[in-house]
Coordinates of C-alpha atoms in Angstrom, one line a residue:
X1 CA 103.1 -35.1 -74.0
X2 CA 104.4 -38.4 -75.4
X3 CA 101.9 -38.3 -78.3
X4 CA 103.1 -34.8 -79.1
X5 CA 106.7 -36.0 -79.1
X6 CA 105.8 -38.8 -81.6
X7 CA 103.9 -36.3 -83.8
X8 CA 107.0 -34.1 -83.7
X9 CA 109.2 -37.0 -84.5
X10 CA 107.1 -37.8 -87.6
X11 CA 107.3 -34.2 -88.8
X12 CA 111.1 -34.0 -88.2
X13 CA 111.7 -37.3 -90.1
X14 CA 109.5 -36.1 -93.0
X15 CA 111.4 -32.8 -93.1
X16 CA 114.8 -34.4 -93.0
X17 CA 114.0 -36.5 -95.9
X18 CA 112.9 -33.5 -97.9
X19 CA 115.6 -31.0 -96.9
X20 CA 118.6 -33.3 -97.3
X21 CA 117.2 -35.1 -100.4
X22 CA 117.6 -38.6 -99.0
X23 CA 117.1 -41.1 -101.8
X24 CA 114.4 -43.4 -100.5
X25 CA 112.6 -46.2 -102.4
X26 CA 109.3 -44.9 -103.9
X27 CA 106.1 -46.5 -102.7
X28 CA 104.5 -48.0 -105.7
X29 CA 101.1 -46.6 -106.6
X30 CA 98.8 -49.6 -107.1
X31 CA 95.1 -50.1 -107.2
X32 CA 93.0 -53.2 -106.4
X33 CA 90.9 -53.8 -109.5
X34 CA 87.5 -55.5 -109.3
X35 CA 87.1 -58.7 -111.3
X36 CA 84.4 -58.5 -114.0
X37 CA 81.2 -60.2 -113.0
X38 CA 81.1 -63.6 -114.7
X39 CA 78.2 -65.0 -116.7
X40 CA 76.1 -67.0 -114.2
X41 CA 74.6 -70.2 -115.5
X42 CA 71.0 -70.9 -114.5
X43 CA 72.1 -73.8 -112.4
X44 CA 74.6 -71.7 -110.4
X45 CA 74.6 -69.0 -107.7
X46 CA 77.1 -66.2 -107.5
X47 CA 78.7 -64.8 -104.3
X48 CA 80.1 -61.3 -104.6
X49 CA 83.1 -60.9 -102.3
X50 CA 84.0 -57.3 -101.3
X51 CA 87.8 -57.1 -101.1
X52 CA 90.6 -54.6 -100.4
X53 CA 90.0 -51.0 -101.3
X54 CA 86.5 -51.5 -102.5
X55 CA 87.4 -54.1 -105.1
X56 CA 85.2 -57.2 -105.7
X57 CA 85.6 -60.7 -107.0
X58 CA 83.0 -63.5 -107.6
X59 CA 82.7 -67.1 -106.6
X60 CA 80.1 -69.3 -108.3
X61 CA 78.3 -72.0 -106.3
X62 CA 76.1 -74.9 -107.4
X63 CA 72.4 -74.3 -107.0
X64 CA 71.0 -77.6 -105.7
X65 CA 67.4 -76.5 -106.4
X66 CA 68.2 -76.9 -110.1
X67 CA 69.9 -80.3 -109.7
X68 CA 68.8 -83.9 -109.8
X69 CA 69.0 -85.5 -106.3
X70 CA 70.4 -88.9 -105.4
X71 CA 70.8 -90.5 -101.9
X72 CA 74.2 -91.7 -100.9
X73 CA 72.6 -94.7 -99.2
X74 CA 71.5 -95.9 -102.6
X75 CA 75.2 -96.4 -103.4
X76 CA 75.7 -98.5 -100.2
X77 CA 76.8 -95.9 -97.7
X78 CA 75.7 -97.2 -94.3
X79 CA 76.6 -96.0 -90.8
X80 CA 76.6 -99.7 -89.7
X81 CA 79.2 -100.7 -92.4
X82 CA 82.8 -101.3 -91.2
X83 CA 84.1 -99.5 -94.3
X84 CA 82.3 -97.1 -96.6
X85 CA 85.2 -96.5 -99.0
X86 CA 83.8 -98.4 -102.0
X87 CA 80.3 -96.9 -101.6
X88 CA 81.7 -93.3 -101.4
X89 CA 83.9 -94.0 -104.4
X90 CA 80.8 -95.1 -106.3
X91 CA 79.1 -91.8 -105.4
X92 CA 82.1 -89.9 -106.8
X93 CA 82.1 -92.0 -110.0
X94 CA 78.4 -91.3 -110.5
X95 CA 78.9 -87.6 -110.0
X96 CA 81.7 -87.6 -112.6
X97 CA 79.3 -88.9 -115.2
X98 CA 76.3 -86.8 -114.0
X99 CA 76.9 -83.1 -113.6
X100 CA 74.3 -81.0 -111.8
X101 CA 73.8 -83.6 -109.1
X102 CA 72.9 -83.1 -105.5
X103 CA 74.1 -85.9 -103.2
X104 CA 72.2 -86.2 -100.0
X105 CA 73.8 -88.0 -97.0
X106 CA 71.7 -89.3 -94.1
X107 CA 72.9 -88.3 -90.6
X108 CA 75.3 -90.8 -88.9
X109 CA 78.9 -91.8 -88.5
X110 CA 80.5 -93.4 -91.6
X111 CA 83.7 -95.4 -91.2
X112 CA 86.4 -95.0 -94.0
X113 CA 88.9 -97.8 -93.4
X114 CA 90.6 -98.3 -96.7
X115 CA 94.2 -97.0 -97.2
X116 CA 93.4 -95.1 -100.4
X117 CA 92.3 -91.6 -101.3
X118 CA 89.4 -90.3 -103.3
X119 CA 90.1 -88.7 -106.6
X120 CA 87.5 -86.1 -107.5
X121 CA 88.7 -85.5 -111.0
X122 CA 86.8 -83.2 -113.3
X123 CA 83.6 -82.9 -111.3
X124 CA 81.2 -80.2 -112.5
X125 CA 78.3 -78.7 -110.7
X126 CA 78.0 -81.1 -107.7
X127 CA 76.5 -80.3 -104.3
X128 CA 77.3 -82.7 -101.4
X129 CA 74.5 -82.2 -98.9
X130 CA 75.9 -83.6 -95.6
X131 CA 73.0 -83.2 -93.1
X132 CA 75.7 -83.4 -90.4
X133 CA 77.0 -86.8 -91.5
X134 CA 80.4 -87.6 -90.0
X135 CA 83.1 -89.5 -91.8
X136 CA 85.8 -91.1 -89.7
X137 CA 89.1 -91.8 -91.4
X138 CA 91.6 -94.5 -90.4
X139 CA 94.4 -93.6 -92.8
X140 CA 96.0 -90.3 -93.7
X141 CA 96.1 -91.1 -97.4
X142 CA 92.3 -91.6 -97.7
X143 CA 91.3 -88.0 -98.2
X144 CA 89.8 -86.0 -101.1
X145 CA 91.8 -84.6 -104.0
X146 CA 90.0 -82.2 -106.3
X147 CA 91.6 -81.9 -109.8
X148 CA 90.2 -79.7 -112.5
X149 CA 86.8 -79.4 -110.7
X150 CA 84.4 -76.6 -111.2
X151 CA 81.5 -75.4 -109.0
X152 CA 81.6 -78.0 -106.3
X153 CA 80.2 -77.5 -102.8
X154 CA 80.6 -79.5 -99.6
X155 CA 77.9 -78.5 -97.2
X156 CA 77.3 -79.5 -93.5
X157 CA 79.8 -82.4 -93.4
X158 CA 82.0 -83.5 -90.5
X159 CA 85.4 -85.2 -90.8
X160 CA 87.2 -87.0 -87.9
X161 CA 89.9 -89.5 -87.2
X162 CA 89.7 -93.0 -85.8
X163 CA 91.5 -92.4 -82.6
X164 CA 90.8 -95.9 -81.3
X165 CA 93.0 -97.3 -84.1
X166 CA 95.8 -94.8 -83.8
X167 CA 96.0 -91.5 -81.9
X168 CA 97.0 -88.3 -83.6
X169 CA 98.7 -87.1 -80.5
X170 CA 98.9 -87.6 -76.7
X171 CA 99.3 -85.3 -73.7
X172 CA 102.4 -86.3 -71.7
X173 CA 103.7 -85.0 -68.4
X174 CA 107.5 -85.0 -67.7
X175 CA 108.8 -86.8 -64.6
X176 CA 112.2 -87.8 -63.4
X177 CA 114.0 -85.6 -66.0
X178 CA 117.8 -86.3 -65.8
X179 CA 119.7 -84.1 -68.2
X180 CA 123.0 -85.5 -67.1
X181 CA 121.9 -89.0 -68.2
X182 CA 119.8 -87.7 -71.1
X183 CA 116.7 -89.5 -69.7
X184 CA 113.2 -88.6 -68.7
X185 CA 109.8 -90.2 -68.1
X186 CA 106.7 -89.4 -70.2
X187 CA 103.5 -90.0 -68.4
X188 CA 100.6 -90.4 -70.8
X189 CA 97.9 -88.7 -68.7
X190 CA 95.0 -89.5 -71.1
X191 CA 95.7 -93.2 -71.3
X192 CA 95.6 -96.2 -69.0
X193 CA 98.0 -98.1 -71.1
X194 CA 100.7 -97.2 -73.7
X195 CA 103.0 -99.3 -75.8
X196 CA 106.7 -98.7 -76.0
X197 CA 106.7 -98.6 -79.8
X198 CA 104.4 -95.5 -79.9
X199 CA 105.4 -93.2 -82.7
X200 CA 107.2 -90.1 -81.4
X201 CA 107.2 -87.5 -84.3
X202 CA 107.2 -84.2 -82.5
X203 CA 106.8 -82.9 -79.0
X204 CA 105.5 -79.4 -78.2
X205 CA 105.1 -77.7 -74.8
X206 CA 101.5 -77.1 -73.7
X207 CA 100.1 -74.9 -71.0
X208 CA 100.0 -77.2 -68.0
X209 CA 96.8 -75.6 -66.6
X210 CA 94.7 -75.2 -69.8
X211 CA 96.3 -77.9 -71.9
X212 CA 96.5 -75.5 -74.8
X213 CA 99.5 -75.1 -77.2
X214 CA 102.4 -73.2 -75.8
X215 CA 103.2 -72.4 -72.2
X216 CA 103.3 -68.9 -70.9
X217 CA 106.5 -67.3 -72.3
X218 CA 107.9 -70.7 -73.1
X219 CA 107.7 -72.9 -76.2
X220 CA 110.0 -75.8 -75.8
X221 CA 109.7 -78.1 -78.8
X222 CA 111.6 -80.8 -80.7
X223 CA 110.7 -82.2 -84.2
X224 CA 112.0 -85.7 -83.4
X225 CA 111.4 -87.1 -86.9
X226 CA 113.7 -84.4 -88.3
X227 CA 116.5 -85.5 -85.9
X228 CA 117.4 -89.2 -86.6
X229 CA 118.9 -90.7 -83.5
X230 CA 117.2 -88.2 -81.2
X231 CA 115.4 -91.0 -79.4
X232 CA 118.0 -93.6 -78.4
X233 CA 115.7 -96.0 -76.5
X234 CA 112.3 -96.3 -75.0
X235 CA 111.5 -98.4 -72.0
X236 CA 108.1 -99.0 -70.5
X237 CA 108.3 -98.5 -66.7
X238 CA 104.6 -98.3 -65.9
X239 CA 101.2 -98.9 -67.5
X240 CA 101.2 -95.5 -69.0
X241 CA 104.8 -94.4 -68.5
X242 CA 107.7 -94.5 -71.0
X243 CA 111.3 -93.8 -70.0
X244 CA 113.0 -92.1 -73.0
X245 CA 116.7 -92.0 -73.4
X246 CA 117.7 -89.4 -75.9
X247 CA 120.7 -87.7 -77.5
X248 CA 120.4 -84.6 -75.4
X249 CA 117.7 -82.7 -77.4
X250 CA 115.2 -83.1 -74.5
X251 CA 117.6 -81.9 -71.8
X252 CA 115.8 -78.6 -71.4
X253 CA 112.6 -80.4 -70.4
X254 CA 111.7 -80.2 -66.7
X255 CA 109.6 -82.2 -64.3
X256 CA 105.8 -81.4 -64.3
X257 CA 106.0 -79.7 -67.7
X258 CA 103.2 -80.8 -70.0
X259 CA 103.6 -81.5 -73.7
X260 CA 101.7 -82.7 -76.7
X261 CA 103.5 -85.7 -78.3
X262 CA 102.4 -85.8 -81.9
X263 CA 102.3 -89.2 -83.5
X264 CA 101.6 -87.7 -86.9
X265 CA 102.8 -84.3 -88.3
X266 CA 102.7 -83.6 -92.0
X267 CA 101.4 -85.9 -94.7
X268 CA 98.2 -85.4 -96.6
X269 CA 95.2 -83.0 -96.3
X270 CA 91.5 -83.7 -95.9
X271 CA 90.9 -81.6 -99.0
X272 CA 93.5 -80.9 -101.6
X273 CA 92.6 -78.6 -104.5
X274 CA 94.9 -78.5 -107.5
X275 CA 95.1 -78.6 -111.3
X276 CA 93.2 -75.3 -111.7
X277 CA 90.1 -76.4 -109.7
X278 CA 87.9 -73.4 -109.4
X279 CA 84.7 -72.1 -107.7
X280 CA 84.9 -74.6 -104.9
X281 CA 82.9 -73.9 -101.7
X282 CA 83.1 -75.5 -98.2
X283 CA 80.2 -74.3 -96.1
X284 CA 79.5 -75.7 -92.6
X285 CA 82.4 -78.2 -92.9
X286 CA 83.9 -79.4 -89.6
X287 CA 87.3 -81.1 -89.2
X288 CA 87.8 -82.5 -85.7
X289 CA 90.8 -84.7 -86.4
X290 CA 93.2 -85.1 -89.3
X291 CA 96.7 -86.6 -89.9
X292 CA 98.2 -83.6 -91.8
X293 CA 96.5 -80.5 -92.9
X294 CA 92.8 -79.5 -93.1
X295 CA 92.7 -77.7 -96.5
X296 CA 95.4 -77.3 -99.1
X297 CA 95.0 -75.3 -102.3
X298 CA 97.8 -75.4 -104.9
X299 CA 98.4 -76.0 -108.6
X300 CA 96.6 -72.9 -109.8
X301 CA 93.4 -73.6 -107.9
X302 CA 91.3 -70.4 -107.8
X303 CA 88.0 -68.9 -106.7
X304 CA 87.4 -71.0 -103.6
X305 CA 85.9 -70.3 -100.2
X306 CA 85.6 -71.6 -96.6
X307 CA 82.4 -70.4 -94.9
X308 CA 81.2 -71.3 -91.4
X309 CA 83.8 -73.9 -91.2
X310 CA 85.6 -75.3 -88.1
X311 CA 89.0 -77.0 -87.6
X312 CA 89.1 -77.8 -83.9
X313 CA 88.6 -80.3 -81.2
X314 CA 85.7 -82.7 -81.2
X315 CA 83.3 -81.2 -78.6
X316 CA 82.7 -84.7 -77.2
X317 CA 86.3 -85.5 -76.7
X318 CA 88.0 -82.3 -75.4
X319 CA 89.4 -84.2 -72.4
X320 CA 91.3 -86.8 -74.3
X321 CA 92.0 -85.4 -77.8
X322 CA 94.0 -82.2 -77.6
X323 CA 95.0 -81.7 -81.3
X324 CA 92.8 -81.2 -84.3
X325 CA 94.8 -81.2 -87.6
X326 CA 98.4 -82.2 -86.9
X327 CA 99.7 -79.5 -89.3
X328 CA 98.2 -76.3 -90.8
X329 CA 94.4 -75.8 -90.9
X330 CA 94.6 -74.1 -94.3
X331 CA 97.6 -74.0 -96.6
X332 CA 97.4 -71.9 -99.8
X333 CA 100.4 -71.9 -102.1
X334 CA 101.0 -71.4 -105.9
X335 CA 97.3 -70.8 -106.6
X336 CA 95.4 -68.4 -108.8
X337 CA 94.1 -66.6 -105.7
X338 CA 90.6 -65.1 -105.4
X339 CA 89.5 -66.8 -102.2
X340 CA 87.5 -66.1 -99.1
X341 CA 87.6 -67.4 -95.5
X342 CA 84.7 -66.1 -93.5
X343 CA 82.9 -66.9 -90.2
X344 CA 85.3 -69.8 -89.5
X345 CA 86.9 -71.1 -86.3
X346 CA 90.4 -72.6 -86.2
X347 CA 92.1 -74.0 -83.1
X348 CA 94.4 -76.7 -81.7
X349 CA 96.3 -77.3 -85.0
X350 CA 99.8 -78.6 -84.9
X351 CA 100.9 -75.7 -87.1
X352 CA 99.7 -72.3 -88.5
X353 CA 96.0 -71.6 -88.9
X354 CA 96.3 -70.1 -92.4
X355 CA 99.4 -69.9 -94.6
X356 CA 99.0 -67.9 -97.8
X357 CA 102.0 -67.6 -100.2
X358 CA 103.6 -68.5 -103.5
X359 CA 106.9 -70.4 -103.5
X360 CA 110.4 -69.3 -104.3
X361 CA 113.2 -71.2 -105.9
X362 CA 116.8 -70.8 -104.6
X363 CA 119.5 -70.8 -107.3
X364 CA 122.3 -73.1 -106.2
X365 CA 124.3 -72.5 -109.4
X366 CA 124.3 -72.7 -113.2
X367 CA 124.5 -75.9 -115.2
X368 CA 125.1 -74.1 -118.5
X369 CA 124.4 -70.7 -120.1
X370 CA 120.6 -71.3 -120.1
X371 CA 120.1 -73.8 -117.2
X372 CA 119.9 -73.1 -113.5
X373 CA 120.2 -75.5 -110.7
X374 CA 117.3 -74.7 -108.4
X375 CA 116.5 -75.8 -104.9
X376 CA 112.8 -75.9 -103.9
X377 CA 109.7 -77.7 -104.7
X378 CA 108.3 -74.8 -106.8
X379 CA 110.6 -76.0 -109.6
X380 CA 108.6 -79.3 -109.8
X381 CA 105.5 -77.5 -111.0
X382 CA 107.3 -75.4 -113.7
X383 CA 105.7 -76.1 -117.1
X384 CA 107.1 -75.2 -120.5
X385 CA 106.2 -71.7 -121.4
X386 CA 105.7 -70.5 -117.8
X387 CA 107.3 -67.1 -117.3
X388 CA 109.9 -67.0 -114.5
X389 CA 110.8 -63.8 -112.6
X390 CA 114.0 -63.2 -110.6
X391 CA 115.3 -61.4 -107.6
X392 CA 118.9 -61.0 -106.5
X393 CA 120.3 -62.4 -103.2
X394 CA 119.1 -59.3 -101.3
X395 CA 115.6 -59.8 -102.7
X396 CA 115.8 -56.8 -105.0
X397 CA 113.8 -57.4 -108.2
X398 CA 115.8 -58.0 -111.4
X399 CA 114.7 -56.6 -114.7
X400 CA 114.7 -60.0 -116.4
X401 CA 112.1 -62.6 -117.0
X402 CA 112.5 -65.9 -119.0
X403 CA 110.2 -68.5 -120.5
X404 CA 110.7 -71.9 -119.0
X405 CA 111.7 -74.7 -121.4
X406 CA 111.9 -77.6 -119.0
X407 CA 112.4 -78.5 -115.3
X408 CA 114.1 -81.9 -114.6
X409 CA 114.8 -83.4 -111.2
X410 CA 118.6 -84.0 -110.7
X411 CA 120.0 -87.0 -108.7
X412 CA 121.1 -84.6 -105.9
X413 CA 117.5 -83.3 -105.4
X414 CA 118.0 -80.1 -107.2
X415 CA 116.1 -79.2 -110.3
X416 CA 117.7 -78.3 -113.7
X417 CA 115.5 -75.4 -114.9
X418 CA 116.2 -74.6 -118.6
X419 CA 115.0 -71.3 -120.0
X420 CA 114.7 -69.9 -123.5
X421 CA 117.8 -67.8 -124.3
X422 CA 120.9 -67.1 -122.3
X423 CA 120.8 -66.1 -118.6
X424 CA 122.5 -62.8 -117.6
X425 CA 125.6 -62.7 -115.5
X426 CA 123.6 -61.2 -112.6
X427 CA 121.7 -64.4 -112.0
X428 CA 123.6 -67.1 -110.2
X429 CA 124.1 -68.7 -106.8
X430 CA 121.9 -67.0 -104.2
X431 CA 119.4 -65.6 -106.7
X432 CA 115.8 -66.3 -106.3
X433 CA 113.1 -67.1 -108.8
X434 CA 109.3 -67.5 -108.8
X435 CA 106.7 -68.6 -111.3
X436 CA 104.4 -65.8 -112.5
X437 CA 101.8 -68.4 -113.6
X438 CA 100.7 -68.3 -109.9
X439 CA 99.6 -65.5 -107.7
X440 CA 97.7 -66.3 -104.5
X441 CA 96.5 -62.8 -104.0
X442 CA 93.1 -61.2 -104.0
X443 CA 91.5 -62.6 -100.8
X444 CA 89.4 -61.8 -97.8
X445 CA 89.7 -63.3 -94.3
X446 CA 86.7 -61.9 -92.3
X447 CA 84.8 -62.6 -89.1
X448 CA 86.9 -65.6 -88.1
X449 CA 88.2 -66.8 -84.7
X450 CA 91.8 -68.0 -84.5
X451 CA 92.7 -69.3 -81.1
X452 CA 94.9 -71.7 -79.1
X453 CA 97.0 -73.2 -81.9
X454 CA 100.7 -73.9 -82.3
X455 CA 102.9 -71.5 -84.3
X456 CA 101.2 -68.5 -86.0
X457 CA 97.6 -67.4 -86.7
X458 CA 98.0 -66.0 -90.2
X459 CA 101.0 -66.1 -92.5
X460 CA 100.0 -63.5 -95.1
X461 CA 102.6 -63.6 -97.8
X462 CA 100.6 -62.6 -100.9
X463 CA 99.0 -59.2 -101.7
X464 CA 95.7 -57.6 -102.4
X465 CA 94.3 -59.0 -99.1
X466 CA 91.7 -57.8 -96.6
X467 CA 91.8 -59.2 -93.0
X468 CA 89.0 -57.7 -90.9
X469 CA 86.7 -58.3 -88.0
X470 CA 88.6 -61.3 -86.8
X471 CA 89.5 -62.4 -83.2
X472 CA 92.9 -63.8 -82.3
X473 CA 93.3 -65.3 -78.9
X474 CA 96.2 -67.0 -77.1
X475 CA 98.1 -67.8 -80.3
X476 CA 101.4 -69.6 -79.3
X477 CA 103.3 -67.3 -81.8
X478 CA 102.6 -64.2 -83.8
X479 CA 99.0 -63.6 -84.5
X480 CA 99.9 -62.3 -88.0
X481 CA 103.2 -62.6 -89.8
X482 CA 103.7 -60.8 -93.1
X483 CA 106.8 -62.5 -94.3
X484 CA 109.2 -63.6 -97.0
X485 CA 111.0 -66.7 -95.6
X486 CA 113.8 -68.6 -97.3
X487 CA 115.0 -71.5 -95.2
X488 CA 116.8 -73.8 -97.6
X489 CA 116.0 -77.4 -97.0
X490 CA 112.8 -76.6 -95.3
X491 CA 110.7 -73.9 -97.0
X492 CA 111.1 -71.0 -99.4
X493 CA 107.9 -68.9 -99.2
X494 CA 106.7 -65.5 -100.1
X495 CA 107.3 -63.4 -103.2
X496 CA 106.4 -60.1 -101.5
X497 CA 103.2 -58.3 -100.5
X498 CA 101.6 -55.3 -102.0
X499 CA 98.2 -53.9 -100.9
X500 CA 97.2 -55.6 -97.6
X501 CA 94.7 -54.2 -95.1
X502 CA 94.5 -55.5 -91.5
X503 CA 91.7 -53.7 -89.7
X504 CA 89.1 -53.9 -86.9
X505 CA 90.5 -57.1 -85.5
X506 CA 91.0 -58.0 -81.8
X507 CA 94.3 -59.5 -80.6
X508 CA 94.5 -60.9 -77.1
X509 CA 97.4 -62.9 -75.5
X510 CA 99.1 -63.3 -78.8
X511 CA 102.6 -64.5 -79.0
X512 CA 101.7 -66.1 -75.7
X513 CA 104.9 -68.3 -75.7
X514 CA 107.3 -65.5 -76.4
X515 CA 107.7 -65.6 -80.2
X516 CA 108.1 -61.8 -80.6
X517 CA 105.5 -59.2 -81.6
X518 CA 101.8 -59.8 -82.0
X519 CA 102.2 -58.7 -85.7
X520 CA 105.5 -59.1 -87.6
X521 CA 106.5 -57.8 -91.0
X522 CA 109.9 -59.0 -92.1
X523 CA 112.1 -61.2 -94.1
X524 CA 114.5 -64.2 -93.6
X525 CA 117.0 -65.0 -96.3
X526 CA 118.8 -68.0 -94.9
X527 CA 119.3 -66.1 -91.6
X528 CA 119.8 -62.7 -93.1
X529 CA 117.4 -59.8 -93.8
X530 CA 116.6 -58.6 -97.3
X531 CA 118.5 -55.5 -98.2
X532 CA 115.5 -53.5 -99.5
X533 CA 112.4 -51.7 -98.2
X534 CA 110.3 -52.7 -101.1
X535 CA 109.4 -56.3 -100.1
X536 CA 106.2 -55.2 -98.5
X537 CA 104.4 -52.2 -99.9
X538 CA 101.1 -50.4 -99.1
X539 CA 100.3 -52.1 -95.8
X540 CA 97.6 -50.7 -93.5
X541 CA 97.1 -51.8 -89.9
X542 CA 94.2 -49.8 -88.5
X543 CA 91.4 -49.8 -86.0
X544 CA 92.6 -52.9 -84.2
X545 CA 92.6 -53.6 -80.5
X546 CA 95.7 -55.3 -79.0
X547 CA 95.1 -56.7 -75.5
X548 CA 97.7 -58.3 -73.1
X549 CA 100.5 -58.7 -75.6
X550 CA 103.6 -60.1 -73.7
X551 CA 106.0 -58.2 -76.0
X552 CA 105.9 -55.6 -78.8
X553 CA 102.7 -55.1 -80.7
X554 CA 104.5 -54.6 -84.1
X555 CA 107.9 -55.5 -85.4
X556 CA 108.4 -54.3 -88.9
X557 CA 111.2 -54.2 -91.5
X558 CA 111.5 -54.3 -95.3
X559 CA 108.4 -52.2 -95.8
X560 CA 107.7 -49.2 -98.0
X561 CA 104.4 -47.6 -97.2
X562 CA 102.9 -48.6 -93.9
X563 CA 100.0 -46.9 -92.1
X564 CA 99.6 -47.9 -88.5
X565 CA 96.7 -45.9 -87.3
X566 CA 93.7 -45.7 -85.0
X567 CA 94.8 -48.8 -83.0
X568 CA 94.2 -49.3 -79.3
X569 CA 96.8 -51.0 -77.1
X570 CA 96.1 -52.1 -73.5
X571 CA 97.9 -54.5 -71.2
X572 CA 96.7 -56.0 -67.9
X573 CA 97.9 -59.6 -67.8
X574 CA 101.1 -60.2 -66.0
X575 CA 104.2 -61.3 -67.9
X576 CA 107.9 -60.9 -67.4
X577 CA 109.2 -57.4 -67.6
X578 CA 109.9 -56.3 -71.2
X579 CA 111.0 -52.7 -71.9
X580 CA 109.4 -53.0 -75.3
X581 CA 106.1 -54.4 -74.2
X582 CA 103.3 -52.7 -76.2
X583 CA 105.8 -50.9 -78.4
X584 CA 106.3 -50.6 -82.2
X585 CA 109.7 -51.7 -83.5
X586 CA 111.1 -50.8 -86.9
X587 CA 114.2 -52.0 -88.7
X588 CA 116.5 -50.1 -91.0
X589 CA 114.8 -51.0 -94.2
X590 CA 111.5 -49.1 -93.5
X591 CA 110.3 -46.0 -95.4
X592 CA 107.1 -44.0 -95.6
X593 CA 105.7 -45.1 -92.3
X594 CA 102.8 -43.1 -90.9
X595 CA 101.8 -43.5 -87.2
X596 CA 98.6 -41.7 -86.4
X597 CA 95.8 -41.8 -84.0
X598 CA 97.0 -44.8 -81.9
X599 CA 96.0 -45.0 -78.2
X600 CA 97.9 -46.7 -75.4
X601 CA 96.0 -47.2 -72.2
X602 CA 98.4 -46.4 -69.2
X603 CA 99.7 -49.4 -67.3
X604 CA 102.8 -50.0 -65.2
X605 CA 103.8 -52.9 -67.4
X606 CA 104.5 -50.5 -70.3
X607 CA 107.3 -47.9 -70.3
X608 CA 106.5 -45.0 -72.7
X609 CA 105.2 -47.5 -75.3
X610 CA 104.1 -44.7 -77.5
X611 CA 107.7 -44.0 -78.4
X612 CA 108.7 -46.3 -81.3
X613 CA 112.1 -48.0 -81.5
X614 CA 113.7 -47.4 -84.9
X615 CA 117.1 -47.3 -86.7
X616 CA 116.3 -45.3 -89.8
X617 CA 115.8 -41.6 -88.9
X618 CA 114.0 -40.7 -92.1
X619 CA 111.6 -43.6 -92.2
X620 CA 108.6 -41.6 -91.1
X621 CA 106.2 -39.9 -93.5
X622 CA 103.2 -38.2 -92.0
X623 CA 101.8 -37.6 -95.5
X624 CA 101.7 -41.3 -96.5
X625 CA 98.2 -42.6 -97.0
X626 CA 97.3 -46.1 -98.0

């Protein structure tokens, strides 16, 4: 009966649009085009990656069978050494001078205790054969930066953190919370002793029973380092107990709640790809602890892949190390796209599992007729000749592009971005711009497991993507967020998404801590929604299974062309009563939405979930096909 009502609703909405001639934004007709197969040198291998809508792209890998082999131990790497920094640097220097080299590491644990990073500049055709070797870092700056590299592979290597020197984070239990006095005690349950000068960077609620990020329907959290004066004083009252006096930000914390106190948050990344590095492969890489992010790709990096890779807890220390990377596992921004993440496992990060986007600049004003004052780090990477595109304050595209002449940092932190020619009157304060030199689209995320991490699973903010056959389990926030998010002073991400398929995935206990729907499509422009439906176009969410969602399954807005079909929704786990549990929610700026073939399994926790909640009566189009 209800399904018939929904079908009738779809037909009526479609008819209303046709009969009354409502002027609705057209869904763009776009096609994912396959990349030409590249010429493959005899010393390379070529992976063909099947992408969205039958398209394909190619990633070249070094073929170690065609390379000369050297042993890392010949350069001085030794598990018994207190610091292997100089020896590893010598390996990299040799590889820079000798392309087509396979570097073989002997199994063992290698300490890296120098506060300096490794610059892998201009490496060509290098294969790092790890044999399970584990590298233990003591400093967050001593990671790997790949600049202008081609056909480099890291295989079967493990990276960890020197927890004995400084912990990445600690589990604490709240006792003696006194909101009136702005005091509470933190009991460091993993430690016998704690110092009063321990770094308190961020504190995030964990599930008290499972010690996983986010409590059931609760996500209390404070980024202390962003709030100077938050911690007024710290007094040691027991061997592993600190009494914290604060400015009131911790007043909502209650006795016996459990938190992760992070001592590190953002900073560096274990691997940083930039300066057009291309055809980079990570296969069988494990990151068990990192101050900052696991993998970052930026600066036009393109054609890279993570295969059979893990960012998660060290299996031998799950009882006393409850954070892996203290920020994102994978952060992809302002790249050339064409990447694959397949058969990977991501958990216990301090932030999102995978964030894919290109950055926006926010126009704070005009300096002169051809110069904008821009807020946002995207302006720092603008090069002369880059073509800039613009959107108005409602994120509607403007029919104007301009070639950049220069971008100069101003004393107030803004960037003076000069373009060739005069700027039209329609571009001014509140407008947005992005650099067309970058496009982080054309990607595949397949066969991965995303589980038990803070924030979101996937932030998919670039187009021509395929997300299939993945498992999402007990994500603190949304499992997938398709978003354009402008939060001036923090981040300005996402230029819109066209052509994205999310299919045949399993979602269970997602948005566990009450962050909204399991899947969200929407915008944030400094607290406001974009005034257009054309931010996200040609989106398909099909064949998925949604289990035990505490709230809605989907919350969508600003989308033109959405197929939500053939999905199964079932709820058994107990959560607080939510009238919209299992439901689909649609904002006003939605058009050409097709709901077909979805199945809700009856359960008392859901009240007619088949009936969507919407505010635009002509948003449905039963004829739309992705």
